[in-house]
Short mmCIF file of C-alpha atoms in Angstrom, two decimals:
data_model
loop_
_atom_site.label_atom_id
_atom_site.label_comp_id
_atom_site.label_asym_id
_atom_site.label_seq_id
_atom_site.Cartn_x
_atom_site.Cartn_y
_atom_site.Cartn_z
CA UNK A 171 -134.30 -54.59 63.89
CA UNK A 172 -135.52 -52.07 61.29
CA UNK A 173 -138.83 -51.05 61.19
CA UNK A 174 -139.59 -52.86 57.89
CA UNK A 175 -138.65 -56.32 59.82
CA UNK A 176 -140.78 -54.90 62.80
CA UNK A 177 -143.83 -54.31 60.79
CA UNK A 178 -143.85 -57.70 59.06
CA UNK A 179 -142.88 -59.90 62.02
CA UNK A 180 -146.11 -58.48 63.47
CA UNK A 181 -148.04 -58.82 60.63
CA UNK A 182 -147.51 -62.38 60.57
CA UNK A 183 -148.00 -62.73 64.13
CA UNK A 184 -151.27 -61.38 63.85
CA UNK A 185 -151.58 -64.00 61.03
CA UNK A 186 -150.84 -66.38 63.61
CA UNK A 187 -153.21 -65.85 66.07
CA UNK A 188 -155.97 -65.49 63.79
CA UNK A 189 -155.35 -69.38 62.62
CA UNK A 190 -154.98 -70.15 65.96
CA UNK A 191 -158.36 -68.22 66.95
CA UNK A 192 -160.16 -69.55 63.91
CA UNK A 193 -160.55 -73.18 64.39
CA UNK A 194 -163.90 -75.69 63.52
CA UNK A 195 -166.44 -73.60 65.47
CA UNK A 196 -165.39 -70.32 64.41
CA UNK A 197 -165.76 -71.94 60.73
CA UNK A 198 -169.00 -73.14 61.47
CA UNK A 199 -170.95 -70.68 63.90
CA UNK A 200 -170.91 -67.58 61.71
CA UNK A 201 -172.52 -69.61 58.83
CA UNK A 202 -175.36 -70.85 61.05
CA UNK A 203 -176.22 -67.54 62.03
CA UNK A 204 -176.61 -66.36 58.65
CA UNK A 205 -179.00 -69.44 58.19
CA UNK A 206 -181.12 -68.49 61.00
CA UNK A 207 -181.31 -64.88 61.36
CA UNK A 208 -182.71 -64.52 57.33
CA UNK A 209 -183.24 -60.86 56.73
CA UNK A 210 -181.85 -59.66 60.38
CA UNK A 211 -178.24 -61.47 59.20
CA UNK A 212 -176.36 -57.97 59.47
CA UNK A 213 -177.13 -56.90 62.49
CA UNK A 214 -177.08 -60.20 64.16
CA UNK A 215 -173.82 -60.92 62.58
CA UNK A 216 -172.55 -57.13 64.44
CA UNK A 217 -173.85 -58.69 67.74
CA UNK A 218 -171.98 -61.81 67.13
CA UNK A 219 -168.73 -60.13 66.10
CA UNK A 220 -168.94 -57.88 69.20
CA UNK A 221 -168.33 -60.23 71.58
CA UNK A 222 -166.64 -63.27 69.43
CA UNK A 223 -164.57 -61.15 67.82
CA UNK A 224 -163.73 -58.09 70.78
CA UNK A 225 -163.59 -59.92 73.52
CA UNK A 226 -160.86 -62.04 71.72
CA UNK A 227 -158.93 -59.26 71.40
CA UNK A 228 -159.34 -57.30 74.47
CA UNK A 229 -158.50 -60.20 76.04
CA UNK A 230 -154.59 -60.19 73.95
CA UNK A 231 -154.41 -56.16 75.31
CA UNK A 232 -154.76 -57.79 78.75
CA UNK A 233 -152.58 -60.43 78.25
CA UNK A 234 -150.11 -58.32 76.82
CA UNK A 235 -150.09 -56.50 80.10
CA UNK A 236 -147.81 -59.12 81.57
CA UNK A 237 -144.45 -59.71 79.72
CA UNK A 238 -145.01 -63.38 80.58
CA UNK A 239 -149.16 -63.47 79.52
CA UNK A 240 -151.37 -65.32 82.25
CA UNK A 241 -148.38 -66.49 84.07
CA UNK A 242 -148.12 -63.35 85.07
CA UNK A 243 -151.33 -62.18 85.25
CA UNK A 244 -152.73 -65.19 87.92
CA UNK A 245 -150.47 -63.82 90.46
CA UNK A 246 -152.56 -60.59 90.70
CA UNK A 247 -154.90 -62.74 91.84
CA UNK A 248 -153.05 -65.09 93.89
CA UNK A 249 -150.91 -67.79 93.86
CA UNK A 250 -152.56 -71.04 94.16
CA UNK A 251 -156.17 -69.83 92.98
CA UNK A 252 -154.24 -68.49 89.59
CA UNK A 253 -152.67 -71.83 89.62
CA UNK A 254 -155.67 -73.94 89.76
CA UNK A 255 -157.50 -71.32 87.16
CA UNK A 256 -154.36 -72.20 84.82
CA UNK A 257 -154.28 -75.97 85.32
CA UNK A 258 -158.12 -75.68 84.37
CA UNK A 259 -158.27 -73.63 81.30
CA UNK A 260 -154.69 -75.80 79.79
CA UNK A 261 -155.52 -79.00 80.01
CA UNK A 262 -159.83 -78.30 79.08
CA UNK A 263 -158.16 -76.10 76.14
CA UNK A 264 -155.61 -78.37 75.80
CA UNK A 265 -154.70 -82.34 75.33
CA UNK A 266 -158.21 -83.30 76.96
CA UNK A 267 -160.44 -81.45 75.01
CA UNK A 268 -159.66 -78.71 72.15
CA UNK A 269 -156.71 -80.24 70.69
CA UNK A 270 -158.22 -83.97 70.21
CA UNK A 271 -161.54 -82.33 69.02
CA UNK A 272 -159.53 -80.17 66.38
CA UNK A 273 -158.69 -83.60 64.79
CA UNK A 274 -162.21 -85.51 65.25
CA UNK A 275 -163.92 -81.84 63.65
CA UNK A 276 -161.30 -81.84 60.72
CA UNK A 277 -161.86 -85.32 59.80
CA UNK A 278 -166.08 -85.64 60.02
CA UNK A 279 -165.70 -81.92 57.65
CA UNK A 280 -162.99 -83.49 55.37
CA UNK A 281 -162.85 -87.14 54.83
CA UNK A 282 -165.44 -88.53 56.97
CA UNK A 283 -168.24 -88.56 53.92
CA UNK A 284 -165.80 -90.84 52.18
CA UNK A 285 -164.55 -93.38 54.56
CA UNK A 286 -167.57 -93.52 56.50
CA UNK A 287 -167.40 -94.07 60.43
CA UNK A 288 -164.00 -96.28 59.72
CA UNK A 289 -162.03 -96.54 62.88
CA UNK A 290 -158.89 -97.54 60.75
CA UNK A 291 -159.23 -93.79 58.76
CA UNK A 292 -159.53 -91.70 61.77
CA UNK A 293 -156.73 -93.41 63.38
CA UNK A 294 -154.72 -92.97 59.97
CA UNK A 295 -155.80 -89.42 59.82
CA UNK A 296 -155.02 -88.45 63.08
CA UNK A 297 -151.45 -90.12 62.74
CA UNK A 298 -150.80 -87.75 60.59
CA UNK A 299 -152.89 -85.14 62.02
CA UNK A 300 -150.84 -84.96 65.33
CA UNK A 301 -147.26 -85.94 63.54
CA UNK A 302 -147.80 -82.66 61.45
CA UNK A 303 -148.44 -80.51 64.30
CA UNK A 304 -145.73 -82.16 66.51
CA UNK A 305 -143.45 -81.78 64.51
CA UNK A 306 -144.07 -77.94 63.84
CA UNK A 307 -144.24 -76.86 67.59
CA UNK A 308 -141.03 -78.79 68.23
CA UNK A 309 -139.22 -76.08 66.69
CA UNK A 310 -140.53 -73.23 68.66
CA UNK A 311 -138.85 -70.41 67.25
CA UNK A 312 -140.73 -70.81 63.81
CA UNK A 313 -143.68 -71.86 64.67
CA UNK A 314 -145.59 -68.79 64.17
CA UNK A 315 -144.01 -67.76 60.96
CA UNK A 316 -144.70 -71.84 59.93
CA UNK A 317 -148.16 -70.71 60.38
CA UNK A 318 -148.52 -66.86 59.41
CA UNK A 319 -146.27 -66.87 56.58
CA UNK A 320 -147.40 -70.58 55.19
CA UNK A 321 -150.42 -71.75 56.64
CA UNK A 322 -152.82 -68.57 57.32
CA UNK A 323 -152.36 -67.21 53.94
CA UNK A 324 -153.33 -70.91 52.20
CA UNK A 325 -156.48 -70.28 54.90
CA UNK A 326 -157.45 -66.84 53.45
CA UNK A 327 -157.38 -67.52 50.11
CA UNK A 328 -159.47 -70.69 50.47
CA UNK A 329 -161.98 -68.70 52.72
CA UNK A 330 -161.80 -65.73 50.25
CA UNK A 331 -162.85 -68.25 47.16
CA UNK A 332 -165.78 -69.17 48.79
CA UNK A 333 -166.48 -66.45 50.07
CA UNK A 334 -166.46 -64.40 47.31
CA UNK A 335 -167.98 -67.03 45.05
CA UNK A 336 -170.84 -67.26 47.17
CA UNK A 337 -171.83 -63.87 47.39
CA UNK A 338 -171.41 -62.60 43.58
CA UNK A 339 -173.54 -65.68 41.94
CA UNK A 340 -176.13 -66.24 44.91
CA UNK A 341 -179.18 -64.57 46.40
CA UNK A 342 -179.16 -63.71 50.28
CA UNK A 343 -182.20 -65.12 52.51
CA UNK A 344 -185.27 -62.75 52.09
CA UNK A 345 -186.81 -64.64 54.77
CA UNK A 346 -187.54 -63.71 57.85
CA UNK A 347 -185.41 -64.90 61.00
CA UNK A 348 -186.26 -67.99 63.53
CA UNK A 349 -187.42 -66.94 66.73
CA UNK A 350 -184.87 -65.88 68.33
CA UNK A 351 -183.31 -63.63 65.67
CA UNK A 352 -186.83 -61.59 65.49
CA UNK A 353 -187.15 -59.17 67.86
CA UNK A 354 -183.36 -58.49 69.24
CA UNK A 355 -181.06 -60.26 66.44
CA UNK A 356 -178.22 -57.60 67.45
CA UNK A 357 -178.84 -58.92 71.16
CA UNK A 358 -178.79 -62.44 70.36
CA UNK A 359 -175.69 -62.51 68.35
CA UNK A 360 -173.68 -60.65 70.88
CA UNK A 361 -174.71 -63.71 73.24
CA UNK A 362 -174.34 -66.10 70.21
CA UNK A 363 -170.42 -64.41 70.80
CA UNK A 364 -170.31 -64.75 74.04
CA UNK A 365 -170.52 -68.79 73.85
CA UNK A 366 -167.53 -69.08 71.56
CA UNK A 367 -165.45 -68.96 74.97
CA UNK A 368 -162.64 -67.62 72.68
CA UNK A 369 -161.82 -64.93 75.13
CA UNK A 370 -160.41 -68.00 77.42
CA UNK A 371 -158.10 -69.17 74.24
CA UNK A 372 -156.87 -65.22 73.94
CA UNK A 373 -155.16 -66.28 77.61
CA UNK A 374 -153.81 -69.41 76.29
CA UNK A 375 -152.14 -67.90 72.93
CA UNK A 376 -150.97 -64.90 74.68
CA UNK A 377 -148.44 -67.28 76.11
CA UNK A 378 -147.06 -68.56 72.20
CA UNK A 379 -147.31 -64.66 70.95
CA UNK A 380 -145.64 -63.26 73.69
CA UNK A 381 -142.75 -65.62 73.80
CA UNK A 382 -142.28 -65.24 70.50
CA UNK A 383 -142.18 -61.54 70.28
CA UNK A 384 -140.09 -61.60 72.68
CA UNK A 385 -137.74 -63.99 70.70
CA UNK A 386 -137.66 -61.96 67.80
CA UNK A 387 -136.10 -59.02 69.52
CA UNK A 388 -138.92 -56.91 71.19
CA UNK A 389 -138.21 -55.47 74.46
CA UNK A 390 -140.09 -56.09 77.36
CA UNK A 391 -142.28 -52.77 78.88
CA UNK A 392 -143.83 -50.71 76.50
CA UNK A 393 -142.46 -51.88 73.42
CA UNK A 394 -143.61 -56.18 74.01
CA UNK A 395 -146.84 -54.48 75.38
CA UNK A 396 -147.93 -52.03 72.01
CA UNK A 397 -146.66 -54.88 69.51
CA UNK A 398 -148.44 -57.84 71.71
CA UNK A 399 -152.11 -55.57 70.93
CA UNK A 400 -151.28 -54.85 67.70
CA UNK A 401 -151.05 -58.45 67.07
CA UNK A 402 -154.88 -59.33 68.61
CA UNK A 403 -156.27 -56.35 66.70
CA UNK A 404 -154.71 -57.77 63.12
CA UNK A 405 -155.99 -60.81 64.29
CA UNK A 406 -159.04 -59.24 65.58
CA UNK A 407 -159.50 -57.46 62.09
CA UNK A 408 -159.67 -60.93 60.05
CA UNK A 409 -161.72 -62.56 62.58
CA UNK A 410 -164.53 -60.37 61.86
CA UNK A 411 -163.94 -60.47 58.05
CA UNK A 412 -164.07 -63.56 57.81
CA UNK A 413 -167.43 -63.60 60.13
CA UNK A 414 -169.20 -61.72 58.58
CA UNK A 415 -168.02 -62.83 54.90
CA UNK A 416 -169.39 -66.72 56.26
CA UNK A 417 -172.39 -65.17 57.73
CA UNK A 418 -173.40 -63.80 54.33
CA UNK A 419 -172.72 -67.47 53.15
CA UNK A 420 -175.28 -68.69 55.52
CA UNK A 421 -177.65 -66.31 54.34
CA UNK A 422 -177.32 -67.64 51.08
CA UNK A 423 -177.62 -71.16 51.82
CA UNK A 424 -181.07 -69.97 53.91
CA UNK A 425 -182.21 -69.04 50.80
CA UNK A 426 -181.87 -72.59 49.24
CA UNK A 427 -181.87 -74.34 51.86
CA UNK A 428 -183.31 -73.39 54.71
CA UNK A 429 -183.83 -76.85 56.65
CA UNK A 430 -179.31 -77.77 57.21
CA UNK A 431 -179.21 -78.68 61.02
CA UNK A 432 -175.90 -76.98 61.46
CA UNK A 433 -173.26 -74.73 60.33
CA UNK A 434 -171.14 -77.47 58.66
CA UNK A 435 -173.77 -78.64 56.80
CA UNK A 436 -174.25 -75.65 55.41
CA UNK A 437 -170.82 -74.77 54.33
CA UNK A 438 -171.24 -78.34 52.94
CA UNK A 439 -174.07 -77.57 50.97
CA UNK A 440 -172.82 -73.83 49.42
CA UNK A 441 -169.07 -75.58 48.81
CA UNK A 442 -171.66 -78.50 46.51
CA UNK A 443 -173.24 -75.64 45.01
CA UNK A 444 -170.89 -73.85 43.80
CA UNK A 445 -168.13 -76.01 43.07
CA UNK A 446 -169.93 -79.54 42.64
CA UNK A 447 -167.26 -82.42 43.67
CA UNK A 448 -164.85 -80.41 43.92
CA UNK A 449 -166.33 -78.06 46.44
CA UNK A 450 -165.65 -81.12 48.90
CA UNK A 451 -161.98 -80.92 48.40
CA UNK A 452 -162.14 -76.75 48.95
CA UNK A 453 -164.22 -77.71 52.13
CA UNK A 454 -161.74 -80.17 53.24
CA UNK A 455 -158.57 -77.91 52.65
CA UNK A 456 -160.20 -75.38 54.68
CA UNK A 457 -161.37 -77.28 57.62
CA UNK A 458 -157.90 -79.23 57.80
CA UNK A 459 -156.01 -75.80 57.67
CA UNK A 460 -158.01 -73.56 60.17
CA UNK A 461 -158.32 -76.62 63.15
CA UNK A 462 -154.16 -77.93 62.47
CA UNK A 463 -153.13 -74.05 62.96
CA UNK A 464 -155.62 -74.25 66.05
CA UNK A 465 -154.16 -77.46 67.00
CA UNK A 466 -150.43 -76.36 66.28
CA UNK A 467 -151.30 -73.20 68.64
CA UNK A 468 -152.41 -75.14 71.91
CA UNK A 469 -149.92 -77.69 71.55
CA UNK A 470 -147.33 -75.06 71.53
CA UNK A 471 -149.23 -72.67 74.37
CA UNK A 472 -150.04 -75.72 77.00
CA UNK A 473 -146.27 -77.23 76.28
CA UNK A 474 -144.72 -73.90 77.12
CA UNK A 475 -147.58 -73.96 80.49
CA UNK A 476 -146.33 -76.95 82.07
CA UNK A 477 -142.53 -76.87 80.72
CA UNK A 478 -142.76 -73.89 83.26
CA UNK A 479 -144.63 -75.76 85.64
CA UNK A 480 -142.30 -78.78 85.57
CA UNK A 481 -138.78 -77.73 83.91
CA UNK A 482 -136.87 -80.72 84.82
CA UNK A 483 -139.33 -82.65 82.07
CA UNK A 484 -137.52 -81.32 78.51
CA UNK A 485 -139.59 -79.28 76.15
CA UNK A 486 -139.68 -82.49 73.31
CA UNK A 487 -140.80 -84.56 76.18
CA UNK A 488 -143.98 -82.36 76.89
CA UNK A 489 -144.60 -81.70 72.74
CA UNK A 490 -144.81 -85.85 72.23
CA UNK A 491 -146.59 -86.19 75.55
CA UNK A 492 -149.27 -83.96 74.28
CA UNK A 493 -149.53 -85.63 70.49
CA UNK A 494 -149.81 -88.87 71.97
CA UNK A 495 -153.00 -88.12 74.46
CA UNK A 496 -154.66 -86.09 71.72
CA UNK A 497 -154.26 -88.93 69.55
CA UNK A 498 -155.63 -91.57 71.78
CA UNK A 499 -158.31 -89.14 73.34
CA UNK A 500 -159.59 -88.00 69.26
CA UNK A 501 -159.65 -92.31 68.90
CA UNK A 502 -161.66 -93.01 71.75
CA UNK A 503 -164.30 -90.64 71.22
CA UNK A 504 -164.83 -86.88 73.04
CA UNK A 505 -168.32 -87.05 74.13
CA UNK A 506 -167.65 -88.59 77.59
CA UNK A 507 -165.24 -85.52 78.15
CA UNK A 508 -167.74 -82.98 76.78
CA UNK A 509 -170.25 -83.53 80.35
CA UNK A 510 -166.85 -82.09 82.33
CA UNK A 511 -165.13 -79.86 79.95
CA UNK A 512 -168.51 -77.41 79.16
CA UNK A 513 -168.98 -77.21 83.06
CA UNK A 514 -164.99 -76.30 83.28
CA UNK A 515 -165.60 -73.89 80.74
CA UNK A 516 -168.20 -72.30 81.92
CA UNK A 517 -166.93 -72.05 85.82
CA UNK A 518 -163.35 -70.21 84.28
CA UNK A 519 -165.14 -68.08 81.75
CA UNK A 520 -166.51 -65.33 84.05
CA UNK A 521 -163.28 -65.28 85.61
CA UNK A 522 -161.57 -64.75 82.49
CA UNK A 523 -163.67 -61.66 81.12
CA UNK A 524 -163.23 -60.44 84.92
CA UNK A 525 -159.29 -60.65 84.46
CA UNK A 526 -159.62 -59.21 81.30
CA UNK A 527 -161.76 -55.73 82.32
CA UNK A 528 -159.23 -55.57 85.35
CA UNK A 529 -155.87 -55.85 83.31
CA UNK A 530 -157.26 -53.37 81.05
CA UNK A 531 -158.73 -50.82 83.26
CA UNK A 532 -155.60 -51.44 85.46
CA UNK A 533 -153.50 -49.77 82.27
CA UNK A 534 -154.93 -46.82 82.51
CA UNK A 535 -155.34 -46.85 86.66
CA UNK A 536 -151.98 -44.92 88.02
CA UNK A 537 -150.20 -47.03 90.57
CA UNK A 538 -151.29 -50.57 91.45
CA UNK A 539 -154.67 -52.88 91.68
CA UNK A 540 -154.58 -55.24 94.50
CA UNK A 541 -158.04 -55.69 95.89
CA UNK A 542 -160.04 -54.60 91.99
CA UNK A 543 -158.12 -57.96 90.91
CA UNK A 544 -158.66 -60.06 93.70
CA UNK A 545 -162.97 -59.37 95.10
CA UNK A 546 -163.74 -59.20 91.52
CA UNK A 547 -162.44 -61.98 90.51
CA UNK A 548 -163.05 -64.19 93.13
CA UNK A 549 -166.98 -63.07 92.78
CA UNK A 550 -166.65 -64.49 89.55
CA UNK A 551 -165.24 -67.42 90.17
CA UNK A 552 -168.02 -67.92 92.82
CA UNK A 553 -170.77 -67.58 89.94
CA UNK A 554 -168.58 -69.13 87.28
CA UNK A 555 -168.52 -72.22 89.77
CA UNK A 556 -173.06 -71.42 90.03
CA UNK A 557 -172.90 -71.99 86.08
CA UNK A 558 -170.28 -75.07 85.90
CA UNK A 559 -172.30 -77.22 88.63
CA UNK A 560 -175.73 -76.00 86.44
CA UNK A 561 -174.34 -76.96 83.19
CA UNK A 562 -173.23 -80.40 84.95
CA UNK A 563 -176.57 -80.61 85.51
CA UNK A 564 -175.92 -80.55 89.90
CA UNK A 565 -177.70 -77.15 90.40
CA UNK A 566 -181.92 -77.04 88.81
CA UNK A 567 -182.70 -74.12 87.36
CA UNK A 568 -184.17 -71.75 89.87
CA UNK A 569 -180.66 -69.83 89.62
CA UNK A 570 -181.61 -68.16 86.97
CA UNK A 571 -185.10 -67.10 88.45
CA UNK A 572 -183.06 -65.98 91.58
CA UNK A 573 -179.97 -63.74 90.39
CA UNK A 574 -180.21 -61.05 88.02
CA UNK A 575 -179.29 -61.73 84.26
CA UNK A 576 -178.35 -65.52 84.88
CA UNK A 577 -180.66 -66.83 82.60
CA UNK A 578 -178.53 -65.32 80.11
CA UNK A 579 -175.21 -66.75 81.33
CA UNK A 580 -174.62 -63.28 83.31
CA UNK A 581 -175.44 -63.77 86.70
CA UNK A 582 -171.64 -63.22 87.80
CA UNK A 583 -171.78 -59.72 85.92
CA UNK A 584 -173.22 -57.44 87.87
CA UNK A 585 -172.03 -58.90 91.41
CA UNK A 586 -168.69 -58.76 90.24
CA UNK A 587 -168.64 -55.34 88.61
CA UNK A 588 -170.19 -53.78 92.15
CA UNK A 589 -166.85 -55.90 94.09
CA UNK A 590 -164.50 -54.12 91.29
CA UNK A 591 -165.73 -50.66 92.07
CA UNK A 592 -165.38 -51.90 95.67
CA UNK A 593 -161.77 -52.99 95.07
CA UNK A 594 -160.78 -49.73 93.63
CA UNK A 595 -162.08 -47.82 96.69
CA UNK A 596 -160.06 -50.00 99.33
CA UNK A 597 -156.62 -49.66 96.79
CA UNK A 598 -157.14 -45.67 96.75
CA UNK A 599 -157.78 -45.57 100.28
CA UNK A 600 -154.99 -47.53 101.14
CA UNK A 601 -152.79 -45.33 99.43
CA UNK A 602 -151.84 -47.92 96.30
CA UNK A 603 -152.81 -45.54 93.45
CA UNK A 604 -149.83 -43.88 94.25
CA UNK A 605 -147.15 -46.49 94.46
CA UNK A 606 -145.58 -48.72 91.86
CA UNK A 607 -145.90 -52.32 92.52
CA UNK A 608 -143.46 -55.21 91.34
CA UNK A 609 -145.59 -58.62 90.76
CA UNK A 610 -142.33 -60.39 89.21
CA UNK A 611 -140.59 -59.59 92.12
CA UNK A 612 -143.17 -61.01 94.66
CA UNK A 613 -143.74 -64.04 92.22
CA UNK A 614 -139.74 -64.62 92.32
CA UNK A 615 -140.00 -64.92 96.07
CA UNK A 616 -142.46 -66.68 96.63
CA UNK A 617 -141.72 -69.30 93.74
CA UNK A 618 -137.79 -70.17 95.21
CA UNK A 619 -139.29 -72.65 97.83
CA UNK A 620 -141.65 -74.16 95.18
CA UNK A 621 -139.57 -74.70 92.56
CA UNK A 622 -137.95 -77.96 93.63
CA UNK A 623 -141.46 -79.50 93.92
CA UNK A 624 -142.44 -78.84 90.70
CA UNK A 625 -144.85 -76.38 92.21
CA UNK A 626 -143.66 -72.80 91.09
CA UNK A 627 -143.49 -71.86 87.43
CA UNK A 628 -139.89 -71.32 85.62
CA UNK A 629 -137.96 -68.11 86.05
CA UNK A 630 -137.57 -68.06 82.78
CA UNK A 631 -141.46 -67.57 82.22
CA UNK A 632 -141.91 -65.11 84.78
CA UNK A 633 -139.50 -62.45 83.83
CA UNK A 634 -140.99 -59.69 84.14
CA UNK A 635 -144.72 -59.46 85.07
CA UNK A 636 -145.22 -55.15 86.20
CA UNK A 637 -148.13 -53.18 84.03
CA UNK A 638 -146.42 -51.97 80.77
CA UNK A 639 -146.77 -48.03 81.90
CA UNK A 640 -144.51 -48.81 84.81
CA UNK A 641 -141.86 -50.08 82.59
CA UNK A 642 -142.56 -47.19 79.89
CA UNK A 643 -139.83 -44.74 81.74
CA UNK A 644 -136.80 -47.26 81.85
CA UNK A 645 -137.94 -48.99 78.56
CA UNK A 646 -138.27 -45.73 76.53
CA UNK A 647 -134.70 -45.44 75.41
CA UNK A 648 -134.74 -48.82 74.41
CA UNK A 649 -137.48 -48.60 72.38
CA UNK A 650 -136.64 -45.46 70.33
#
């Protein structure tokens, strides 16, 4: 591969991943903040792209750290609690949740104003919705350039019309912000960030972008590892474009009108504005594009999960299985789903960040991590599970009154940064800083006796799961 084909097979993966990051929310949130914050829309908009837009990516580095993305990475953290974190964040990012509500989101933005609440559209829409993505992801091997080459670009330049339109023939807000937004905006937006959850979908892709890296010729070690980041920080780097260009939308729309209820009402009203009927259409073509790449993503990411899980089910088998519950799920309606999905979200959320400050840190940490994985982790989960049963409603609010920052969603932070430090003592004092440690190999033993119960993920998804530095040496040669 010459370094002309290296350069653009990344660029498009980065591509990729954006359209797979940048789905209805992502569409919608930035412009809301704009609304709100008035004059404090920059520096809330920084806060929001700190965390909604670096966390995102940070979390690719650390899934880049495993050759095999978080089916590697949950075994630094054991087995079956890895396993149950995995089942958890594929199926609530998955059929049950994301991938129906990618469908139900494009529809209400695109043709929902037209057809009314008509059952027979949505189910006509979603047909097609689902048969489109389907069909893409049963291909595997050109997925990604189906949507970086095709899709992504048709994204941009719809994004960049708007965009641009809005911002050279319209005023910003020159009011002043909502609550909130007036004392801290920079603080609220980074929070604003922090409840995308898109750090959890970082996990989930890292699966797709990995595999397909790996497929287009890039050697596992050092070379899968540096190519893997580059990807989230291209993806990373049009993430926060597009942010901050939708943010300065919002501001505009404050301006005029102050009073929209949400985000997509708002893009509704500046795509009116400036375009008149046909600003509908541009609206439409941009909300179907950004959630089917989203949709085309996790079909692709949670099929290559449980064809790992379960390989004696074929790979078509899995891609039609998932089309057909997203279809029927996006029929019946999400909002019985949402009352255990947000709780499931919540609870794996900590854990994720957690994972993602350990994989990280543990590329720069000679030697191995054994116990920084597993007490910091596991602390998180504890308050990540605190948070799920109080956004289910089981647990009143006198949690937040009673551990530090958990009125803000943090409580797990702190506890879990003092078990990481913790961690690290116990591995240097137990002599693991200095010795290399092989997690495929203990993953390939202890997956033989699972494997015929449909317990153990594939071999072929756990090939090779060591920290990228301890592959540099014998990877080197191979890479230059």
């Amino acid at each position: 591969m010459n370094s002309k084909t290296r350069v653009l097979n990344v660029l498009v993966t980065g591509l990729a991943l954006f359209a797979m990051f940048f789905g209805a929310g992502n569409l919608i949130f930035p412009v809301m903040i704009g609304v709100e914050s008035g004059v404090e829309q920059v520096p809330a908009t920084i806060g929001f792209m700190l965390t909604g837009v670096l966390l995102p990516m940070a979390g690719m580095i650390a899934a880049a750290t495993s050759s095999s993305g978080v089916l590697g990475i949950i075994e630094r953290i054991s087995h079956y609690p890895g396993l149950v974190f995995c089942w958890l964040i594929f199926l609530s990012t998955g059929m049950l949740y994301a991938i129906p509500r990618t469908a139900a989101a494009s529809f209400s933005m695109s043709f929902q104003a037209s057809t009314g609440d008509s059952h027979l559209a949505l189910f006509i829409y979603t047909l097609v919705f689902f048969g489109i993505a389907g069909y893409l992801c049963l291909n595997p091997r050109n997925v990604l350039d189906r949507i970086g080459g095709i899709l992504t670009p048709a994204l941009l330049i719809l994004l960049a019309v708007i965009i641009i339109t809005a911002v050279a023939t319209m005023s910003p807000s020159e009011a002043a912000p909502i609550e909130k937004y007036a004392s801290t905006p920079t603080l609220k937006g980074i929070f604003d960030g922090y409840g995308t959850l898109d750090a959890i979908a970082s996990f989930v892709f890292g699966v797709v972008i990995i595999r397909a890296l790996r497929q287009k010729g890039f050697q596992p070690g050092r070379q899968l590892f540096g190519v893997t980041a580059l990807s989230g920080v291209i993806a990373a780097f049009f993430l926060g474009l597009v942010y901050f260009g939708l943010s300065m939308v919002g501001s505009r729309v404050g301006r005029l009108n102050p009073d929209v209820k949400d985000g997509g009402e708002g893009l509704a009203f500046a795509a009116q504005h400036l375009f008149g009927p046909a600003g509908r259409v541009v609206l439409g073509a941009i909300a179907i594009l950004a959630c089917l790449t989203t949709a085309i993503g996790l079909v692709e990411a949670s099929t290559q999960f449980f064809r790992g899980l379960f390989p004696q089910i074929s790979r078509p088998v899995w891609v039609v299985l998932h089309v057909i519950i997203s279809l029927a799920i996006a029929n019946l309606g999400l909002e019985a789903l949402v009352n255990v999905i947000v709780p499931v979200m919540m609870f794996c959320y900590p854990i994720t960040i957690m994972l993602v400050v350990t994989c990280i840190l543990d590329i720069f940490i000679p030697g191995h991590m054994f116990w920084a994985y597993r007490l910091s982790v596991w602390v998180a989960g504890i308050f990540g599970l605190f948070d799920g049963l109080k956004a289910a409603g089981v647990l009143e609010n006198w949690i937040d009154t009673t551990i530090p920052l958990a009125s803000l969603g943090l409580g797990w932070l702190i506890p879990s940064l003092v078990m990481l430090v913790l961690g690290l003592i116990i591995d240097i004092a137990q002599g693991r800083m200095k010795q290399a440690y092989d997690y495929d190999a203990v993953a390939r033993e202890r997956n033989q006796s699972l494997v015929s119960a449909g317990l153990a993920f594939n071999e072929d998804e756990l090939d090779e799961v060591a920290k990228p530095q301890e592959n540099a040496t014998e990877k080197s040669d191979s890479d230059n």
